[in-house]
Short mmCIF file of C-alpha atoms and ligand atoms in Angstrom, two decimals:
data_model
loop_
_atom_site.label_atom_id
_atom_site.label_comp_id
_atom_site.label_asym_id
_atom_site.label_seq_id
_atom_site.Cartn_x
_atom_site.Cartn_y
_atom_site.Cartn_z
CA UNK S 15 25.29 10.75 -4.65
CA UNK S 16 23.15 12.23 -7.42
CA UNK S 17 23.09 15.57 -9.22
CA UNK S 18 19.59 16.49 -8.12
CA UNK S 19 20.05 16.38 -4.35
CA UNK S 20 20.09 20.16 -3.94
CA UNK S 21 17.90 21.20 -6.86
CA UNK S 22 15.26 23.68 -5.73
CA UNK S 23 12.18 22.28 -7.45
CA UNK S 24 12.20 18.61 -8.28
CA UNK S 25 9.76 17.09 -10.75
CA UNK S 26 9.65 13.28 -10.73
CA UNK S 27 7.80 11.16 -13.26
CA UNK S 28 7.00 7.90 -11.49
CA UNK S 29 5.79 4.55 -12.84
CA UNK S 30 4.13 1.73 -10.88
CA UNK S 31 3.15 -1.69 -12.28
CA UNK S 32 3.74 -4.13 -9.43
CA UNK S 33 0.30 -5.78 -9.42
CA UNK S 34 -2.88 -4.98 -11.33
CA UNK S 35 -2.71 -1.20 -11.71
CA UNK S 36 -0.67 0.44 -14.46
CA UNK S 37 0.09 3.87 -13.07
CA UNK S 38 2.08 7.00 -13.82
CA UNK S 39 2.27 10.17 -11.75
CA UNK S 40 4.14 13.45 -11.85
CA UNK S 41 5.08 14.73 -8.42
CA UNK S 42 6.63 18.04 -7.41
CA UNK S 43 8.91 18.15 -4.39
CA UNK S 44 7.55 14.88 -3.04
CA UNK S 45 4.31 16.37 -1.74
CA UNK S 46 2.42 17.94 -4.64
CA UNK S 47 0.80 15.67 -7.22
CA UNK S 48 0.62 17.31 -10.66
CA UNK S 49 -0.75 14.22 -12.42
CA UNK S 50 -2.00 10.86 -11.19
CA UNK S 51 -3.16 8.34 -13.79
CA UNK S 52 -4.19 4.78 -12.95
CA UNK S 53 -5.35 2.16 -15.45
CA UNK S 54 -6.88 -0.52 -13.28
CA UNK S 55 -7.26 -4.15 -14.34
CA UNK S 56 -9.60 -5.07 -11.48
CA UNK S 57 -12.52 -5.89 -13.79
CA UNK S 58 -10.30 -8.16 -15.91
CA UNK S 59 -9.06 -10.20 -12.93
CA UNK S 60 -12.38 -10.25 -11.09
CA UNK S 61 -13.73 -13.14 -13.15
CA UNK S 62 -10.80 -15.27 -11.94
CA UNK S 63 -11.28 -14.31 -8.27
CA UNK S 64 -7.79 -12.77 -8.02
CA UNK S 65 -4.87 -11.43 -10.03
CA UNK S 66 -3.58 -13.73 -12.79
CA UNK S 67 0.09 -12.74 -13.19
CA UNK S 68 0.40 -13.50 -16.93
CA UNK S 69 -2.72 -11.51 -17.76
CA UNK S 70 -1.53 -8.64 -15.56
CA UNK S 71 1.79 -8.41 -17.44
CA UNK S 72 0.10 -8.40 -20.82
CA UNK S 73 -2.31 -5.66 -19.83
CA UNK S 74 0.48 -3.52 -18.36
CA UNK S 75 2.22 -3.74 -21.73
CA UNK S 76 -0.95 -2.56 -23.48
CA UNK S 77 -1.59 0.33 -21.08
CA UNK S 78 1.76 1.74 -20.08
CA UNK S 79 2.54 4.07 -22.95
CA UNK S 80 -0.88 5.72 -22.86
CA UNK S 81 -0.76 6.06 -19.08
CA UNK S 82 2.55 7.94 -19.27
CA UNK S 83 1.31 10.15 -22.12
CA UNK S 84 -1.86 10.93 -20.19
CA UNK S 85 0.11 11.88 -17.07
CA UNK S 86 2.22 14.36 -19.05
CA UNK S 87 -0.95 15.79 -20.60
CA UNK S 88 -2.66 16.04 -17.20
CA UNK S 89 0.32 17.97 -15.78
CA UNK S 90 0.54 20.02 -18.99
CA UNK S 91 4.20 19.10 -19.24
CA UNK S 92 6.69 17.69 -21.72
CA UNK S 93 9.74 15.55 -21.10
CA UNK S 94 11.79 18.75 -20.72
CA UNK S 95 9.94 19.58 -17.48
CA UNK S 96 10.83 16.23 -15.89
CA UNK S 97 13.95 16.07 -13.69
CA UNK S 98 14.00 12.34 -12.93
CA UNK S 99 12.31 9.04 -13.76
CA UNK S 100 11.37 6.71 -10.89
CA UNK S 101 9.96 3.21 -10.99
CA UNK S 102 8.79 0.50 -8.59
CA UNK S 103 11.36 -2.32 -8.82
CA UNK S 104 9.73 -4.57 -6.13
CA UNK S 105 7.96 -6.06 -4.28
CA UNK S 106 5.29 -7.50 -6.55
CA UNK S 107 4.62 -9.81 -9.47
CA UNK S 108 7.87 -10.22 -11.36
CA UNK S 109 6.41 -10.11 -14.86
CA UNK S 110 4.25 -7.11 -13.98
CA UNK S 111 7.14 -5.22 -12.40
CA UNK S 112 9.34 -5.87 -15.44
CA UNK S 113 6.95 -4.00 -17.71
CA UNK S 114 7.24 -0.82 -15.63
CA UNK S 115 10.97 -1.23 -15.00
CA UNK S 116 11.78 -1.69 -18.69
CA UNK S 117 9.52 1.13 -19.85
CA UNK S 118 11.08 3.48 -17.25
CA UNK S 119 14.57 2.45 -18.34
CA UNK S 120 13.67 3.24 -21.93
CA UNK S 121 12.38 6.70 -20.96
CA UNK S 122 15.43 7.47 -18.81
CA UNK S 123 17.75 6.43 -21.63
CA UNK S 124 15.91 8.17 -24.46
CA UNK S 125 15.22 11.36 -22.49
CA UNK S 126 18.65 11.33 -20.77
CA UNK S 127 17.16 11.64 -17.30
CA UNK S 128 18.44 10.37 -13.96
CA UNK S 129 16.76 7.08 -13.04
CA UNK S 130 15.75 5.91 -9.54
CA UNK S 131 14.50 2.55 -8.25
CA UNK S 132 11.79 2.70 -5.57
CA UNK S 133 10.47 0.07 -3.16
CA UNK S 134 6.71 -0.35 -3.38
CA UNK S 135 6.50 -0.74 0.40
CA UNK S 136 8.36 2.50 1.05
CA UNK S 137 6.12 4.10 -1.53
CA UNK S 138 3.04 3.17 0.50
CA UNK S 139 4.59 4.81 3.57
CA UNK S 140 5.55 7.93 1.55
CA UNK S 141 1.92 8.31 0.43
CA UNK S 142 1.50 9.98 3.81
CA UNK S 143 3.67 12.93 2.68
CA UNK S 144 1.37 13.87 -0.21
CA UNK S 145 -0.56 17.10 0.51
CA UNK S 146 0.68 16.81 4.08
CA UNK S 147 3.28 18.32 6.37
CA UNK S 148 4.14 15.00 8.07
CA UNK S 149 7.80 14.73 9.04
CA UNK S 150 9.70 11.93 10.80
CA UNK S 151 10.07 10.64 13.42
CA UNK S 152 6.77 8.72 13.55
CA UNK S 153 5.40 5.19 13.74
CA UNK S 154 3.77 3.74 10.64
CA UNK S 155 1.26 0.89 10.63
CA UNK S 156 1.74 -0.80 7.26
CA UNK S 157 -1.24 -2.92 6.21
CA UNK S 158 -1.35 -3.95 2.56
CA UNK S 159 -2.17 -7.07 0.59
CA UNK S 160 1.36 -8.36 0.96
CA UNK S 161 2.69 -6.91 4.23
CA UNK S 162 1.58 -6.08 7.74
CA UNK S 163 4.11 -4.40 9.99
CA UNK S 164 4.96 -1.63 12.42
CA UNK S 165 7.75 0.55 11.06
CA UNK S 166 9.57 3.22 13.07
CA UNK S 167 10.40 6.01 10.65
CA UNK S 168 13.37 7.75 12.28
CA UNK S 169 14.13 9.81 9.21
CA UNK S 170 12.82 9.82 5.63
CA UNK S 171 15.32 7.17 4.59
CA UNK S 172 16.04 5.61 7.99
CA UNK S 173 13.42 3.01 8.84
CA UNK S 174 13.35 0.36 11.54
CA UNK S 175 11.09 -2.70 11.54
CA UNK S 176 9.52 -3.13 15.00
CA UNK S 177 7.28 -6.07 14.17
CA UNK S 178 5.48 -7.82 11.35
CA UNK S 179 3.02 -10.61 10.56
CA UNK S 180 4.10 -14.14 11.33
CA UNK S 181 1.81 -15.44 8.56
CA UNK S 182 -0.80 -13.75 6.37
CA UNK S 183 -0.95 -10.02 5.73
CA UNK S 184 -4.08 -8.16 6.85
CA UNK S 185 -5.19 -7.38 3.27
CA UNK S 186 -4.61 -11.00 2.29
CA UNK S 187 -6.94 -12.08 5.12
CA UNK S 188 -9.62 -9.63 3.89
CA UNK S 189 -9.27 -11.09 0.38
CA UNK S 190 -9.42 -14.74 1.51
CA UNK S 191 -12.42 -14.21 3.81
CA UNK S 192 -14.20 -12.33 1.03
CA UNK S 193 -13.65 -15.28 -1.27
CA UNK S 194 -15.17 -17.70 1.25
CA UNK S 195 -18.18 -15.37 1.49
CA UNK S 196 -18.52 -15.37 -2.29
CA UNK S 197 -17.58 -11.69 -2.64
CA UNK S 198 -15.63 -10.41 -5.65
CA UNK S 199 -11.94 -9.46 -5.73
CA UNK S 200 -10.50 -7.32 -4.16
CA UNK S 201 -12.10 -8.38 -0.92
CA UNK S 202 -11.29 -5.50 1.42
CA UNK S 203 -13.76 -2.93 0.09
CA UNK S 204 -16.43 -5.65 -0.38
CA UNK S 205 -16.12 -6.83 3.23
CA UNK S 206 -16.29 -3.23 4.39
CA UNK S 207 -19.49 -2.63 2.39
CA UNK S 208 -21.18 -5.85 3.55
CA UNK S 209 -20.13 -5.34 7.18
CA UNK S 210 -22.24 -2.16 7.28
CA UNK S 211 -25.37 -4.32 6.96
CA UNK S 212 -24.37 -6.72 9.73
CA UNK S 213 -23.50 -6.95 13.39
CA UNK S 214 -20.20 -8.18 14.84
CA UNK S 215 -21.98 -11.09 16.60
CA UNK S 216 -19.22 -13.67 16.38
CA UNK S 217 -16.36 -13.63 18.81
CA UNK S 218 -13.37 -13.93 16.50
CA UNK S 219 -10.03 -14.91 18.03
CA UNK S 220 -7.23 -12.39 18.59
CA UNK S 221 -3.54 -13.37 18.93
CA UNK S 222 -2.20 -13.68 22.46
CA UNK S 223 -1.43 -10.34 24.02
CA UNK S 224 2.34 -10.31 24.60
CA UNK S 225 4.96 -7.56 24.73
CA UNK S 226 6.31 -8.83 21.39
CA UNK S 227 5.06 -6.71 18.51
CA UNK S 228 3.70 -9.13 15.93
CA UNK S 229 0.60 -9.80 13.86
CA UNK S 230 -1.01 -13.10 12.94
CA UNK S 231 -4.00 -13.48 10.63
CA UNK S 232 -4.05 -17.19 9.86
CA UNK S 233 -5.98 -18.11 13.06
CA UNK S 234 -8.62 -15.49 12.35
CA UNK S 235 -8.90 -16.58 8.72
CA UNK S 236 -9.29 -20.26 9.69
CA UNK S 237 -11.89 -19.37 12.33
CA UNK S 238 -14.01 -17.52 9.75
CA UNK S 239 -13.65 -20.27 7.14
CA UNK S 240 -14.78 -22.89 9.70
CA UNK S 241 -17.65 -20.66 10.82
CA UNK S 242 -18.94 -20.38 7.24
CA UNK S 243 -18.49 -24.11 6.56
CA UNK S 244 -20.38 -25.02 9.75
CA UNK S 245 -23.41 -23.03 8.62
CA UNK S 246 -23.21 -24.66 5.19
CA UNK S 247 -22.88 -28.18 6.64
CA UNK S 248 -25.95 -27.63 8.80
CA UNK S 249 -27.78 -26.47 5.67
CA UNK S 250 -28.41 -23.07 7.25
CA UNK S 251 -28.02 -19.76 5.41
CA UNK S 252 -24.67 -18.09 6.16
CA UNK S 253 -25.23 -14.73 7.92
CA UNK S 254 -22.69 -13.16 5.59
CA UNK S 255 -23.06 -9.57 6.75
CA UNK S 256 -22.59 -10.57 10.42
CA UNK S 257 -19.56 -12.70 9.51
CA UNK S 258 -18.05 -9.80 7.54
CA UNK S 259 -18.67 -7.37 10.42
CA UNK S 260 -17.18 -9.78 12.98
CA UNK S 261 -14.10 -10.47 10.86
CA UNK S 262 -13.53 -6.79 10.10
CA UNK S 263 -13.84 -5.84 13.76
CA UNK S 264 -11.26 -8.46 14.81
CA UNK S 265 -8.88 -7.67 11.92
CA UNK S 266 -8.91 -3.96 12.71
CA UNK S 267 -8.71 -4.55 16.49
CA UNK S 268 -5.50 -6.50 15.98
CA UNK S 269 -3.93 -3.73 13.89
CA UNK S 270 -4.83 -1.09 16.45
CA UNK S 271 -3.83 -3.26 19.42
CA UNK S 272 -0.30 -3.87 18.14
CA UNK S 273 0.09 -0.23 17.12
CA UNK S 274 -1.06 0.90 20.57
CA UNK S 275 1.57 -1.32 22.19
CA UNK S 276 4.22 0.10 19.85
CA UNK S 277 3.18 3.62 20.90
CA UNK S 278 3.49 2.63 24.58
CA UNK S 279 6.85 0.93 24.08
CA UNK S 280 8.48 3.70 22.03
CA UNK S 281 6.75 6.74 23.51
CA UNK S 282 6.24 8.00 19.93
CA UNK S 283 2.76 9.48 19.56
CA UNK S 284 3.00 10.64 15.97
CA UNK S 285 1.44 7.86 13.88
CA UNK S 286 0.62 7.13 10.25
CA UNK S 287 -0.95 4.25 8.36
CA UNK S 288 -0.10 2.89 4.92
CA UNK S 289 -1.17 0.25 2.38
CA UNK S 290 -4.52 -0.74 0.91
CA UNK S 291 -6.15 -1.60 4.25
CA UNK S 292 -5.60 2.02 5.35
CA UNK S 293 -8.61 2.83 3.14
CA UNK S 294 -10.82 0.96 5.62
CA UNK S 295 -13.28 3.28 7.36
CA UNK S 296 -13.37 1.30 10.62
CA UNK S 297 -9.56 1.45 10.85
CA UNK S 298 -9.67 5.18 10.16
CA UNK S 299 -12.31 5.62 12.87
CA UNK S 300 -9.99 3.78 15.29
CA UNK S 301 -7.18 6.15 14.31
CA UNK S 302 -9.50 9.07 15.05
CA UNK S 303 -10.04 7.59 18.51
CA UNK S 304 -6.27 7.50 19.00
CA UNK S 305 -6.19 11.17 17.97
CA UNK S 306 -8.71 11.95 20.71
CA UNK S 307 -6.37 10.18 23.14
CA UNK S 308 -3.53 12.57 22.24
CA UNK S 309 -1.85 10.95 19.22
CA UNK S 310 -0.83 13.04 16.23
CA UNK S 311 -2.57 11.01 13.54
CA UNK S 312 -1.82 10.96 9.80
CA UNK S 313 -3.25 8.92 6.96
CA UNK S 314 -3.00 9.09 3.18
CA UNK S 315 -5.90 10.49 1.17
CA UNK S 316 -8.12 7.59 0.06
CA UNK S 317 -6.88 7.70 -3.55
CA UNK S 318 -3.28 7.24 -2.37
CA UNK S 319 -4.01 4.26 -0.04
CA UNK S 320 -4.21 1.56 -2.72
CA UNK S 321 -1.64 1.16 -5.49
CA UNK S 322 -0.74 4.33 -7.38
CA UNK S 323 2.36 5.99 -8.81
CA UNK S 324 2.08 9.27 -6.86
CA UNK S 325 3.36 7.48 -3.76
CA UNK S 326 6.33 6.21 -5.81
CA UNK S 327 7.09 9.80 -6.85
CA UNK S 328 6.80 10.92 -3.22
CA UNK S 329 9.29 8.27 -2.10
CA UNK S 330 11.63 8.94 -5.05
CA UNK S 331 11.85 12.57 -3.95
CA UNK S 332 12.97 11.56 -0.45
CA UNK S 333 15.48 9.10 -1.94
CA UNK S 334 16.94 11.81 -4.17
CA UNK S 335 17.10 14.35 -1.33
CA UNK S 336 18.92 11.81 0.84
CA UNK S 337 21.63 11.59 -1.83
CA UNK S 338 20.84 8.08 -3.05
CA UNK S 339 22.64 6.84 -6.12
CA UNK S 340 20.91 6.66 -9.46
CA UNK S 341 19.86 3.16 -10.48
CA UNK S 342 21.80 1.42 -13.23
CA UNK S 343 20.05 0.74 -16.51
CA UNK S 344 20.80 -2.93 -15.76
CA UNK S 345 18.33 -2.71 -12.82
CA UNK S 346 16.36 -5.91 -12.31
CA UNK S 347 12.85 -6.26 -10.85
CA UNK S 348 12.51 -8.10 -7.56
CA UNK S 349 9.46 -10.09 -6.41
CA UNK S 350 10.35 -9.46 -2.77
CA UNK S 351 12.04 -6.59 -0.96
CA UNK S 352 12.72 -6.24 2.72
CA UNK S 353 10.20 -3.99 4.46
CA UNK S 354 12.73 -1.39 5.53
CA UNK S 355 15.41 -2.25 2.93
O1 LIG R 30 -1.53 -1.79 -0.84
P1 LIG R 30 -2.37 -2.53 -1.78
O2 LIG R 30 -3.16 -1.76 -2.80
O3 LIG R 30 -1.53 -3.59 -2.56
C1 LIG R 30 -0.39 -4.22 -1.99
O4 LIG R 30 0.68 -3.61 -2.02
O5 LIG R 30 -0.59 -5.33 -1.49
O6 LIG R 30 -3.34 -3.37 -0.90
C2 LIG R 30 -4.33 -4.16 -1.44
C3 LIG R 30 -5.05 -4.80 -0.28
C4 LIG R 30 -6.03 -5.85 -0.74
O7 LIG R 30 -5.81 -6.99 0.05
C5 LIG R 30 -7.38 -5.21 -0.46
O8 LIG R 30 -8.40 -6.13 -0.16
C6 LIG R 30 -7.06 -4.32 0.71
O9 LIG R 30 -5.79 -3.81 0.45
N1 LIG R 30 -8.03 -3.22 0.84
C7 LIG R 30 -8.85 -3.07 1.89
C8 LIG R 30 -9.67 -1.95 1.59
N2 LIG R 30 -9.30 -1.46 0.37
C9 LIG R 30 -8.29 -2.27 -0.07
N3 LIG R 30 -8.98 -3.76 3.03
C10 LIG R 30 -9.92 -3.36 3.91
N4 LIG R 30 -10.74 -2.32 3.68
C11 LIG R 30 -10.67 -1.59 2.55
N5 LIG R 30 -11.49 -0.56 2.35
ZN1 LIG R 31 0.54 -1.87 -2.76
#
């Protein structure tokens, strides 16, 4: 139980610091974003080819106070307008998460506001509610840097995991293939850009088609790595754009294939997509094709696909409305959380 469950208008100030974005958002009634501030560290980590956890934590510490102040200014609000504080407690980099969790605790304590702990994964799914009228039940394809799964959303706070990756996540595969092709971090957008200049000439492997709903990206990743190495060993130039296009086509085909089977198995034709890979234009085009085949298709606006705090505010609202308990000020961060937990 919480005291806000039945409040008419609910303003949540949300904080996200699970990876390399320090973010704060102010969200009204879970669907309207009044402020959305993101301090990205991408340029800092790029020179290392990926996120360095220690450096991420230190930069969160430097950015967080200003990010929160800027969000309040953007919304033209003071602490008195805020009904609740929400924060991502996991999954993510422990040291990075701790910066957000401790700052949010401090705000909740000093401002005497109710405090709620939000799962980053559920936040990605809730990004679909922003500026949208989407309501459960629906199927959500989750494809981020850390997770790839099909989730049946029976109700806002009642989720069922129908299948997930047996190995790498889709975003992770994009990042690793990008690295092999010498592209900067994060790899997804870079592969997408390069793929536009190439042709999907190479026949990348897809997992065996079974009735089981699962993903697997390690075979595809290994195939692409070997393909690149073979060109290099022969002393031939690597046709990078064609490799990127071939990989992207296979990666997206797998996502859509498993989702299509989930639609057939459940009979649920209302679908959404979540996580960083949902920004991918080819995946979105495939979703549009599903719409033409009679599916009711939803996806987050591009700015809410990758990490942000607005999605955390959107999920916090649903948590509060469902009557969830406030988090204790002893709340700990957690590097992993269960997908539907
Ligand atoms: O959801 P997210 O921001 O962070 C996690 O929670 O993991 O996802 C980041 C992942 C990265 O692997 C990144 O390469 C991928 O999403 N990504 C993309 C695109 N934009 C981001 N993958 C494919 N196409 C994109 N346009
Ligand atoms: Zn994320």
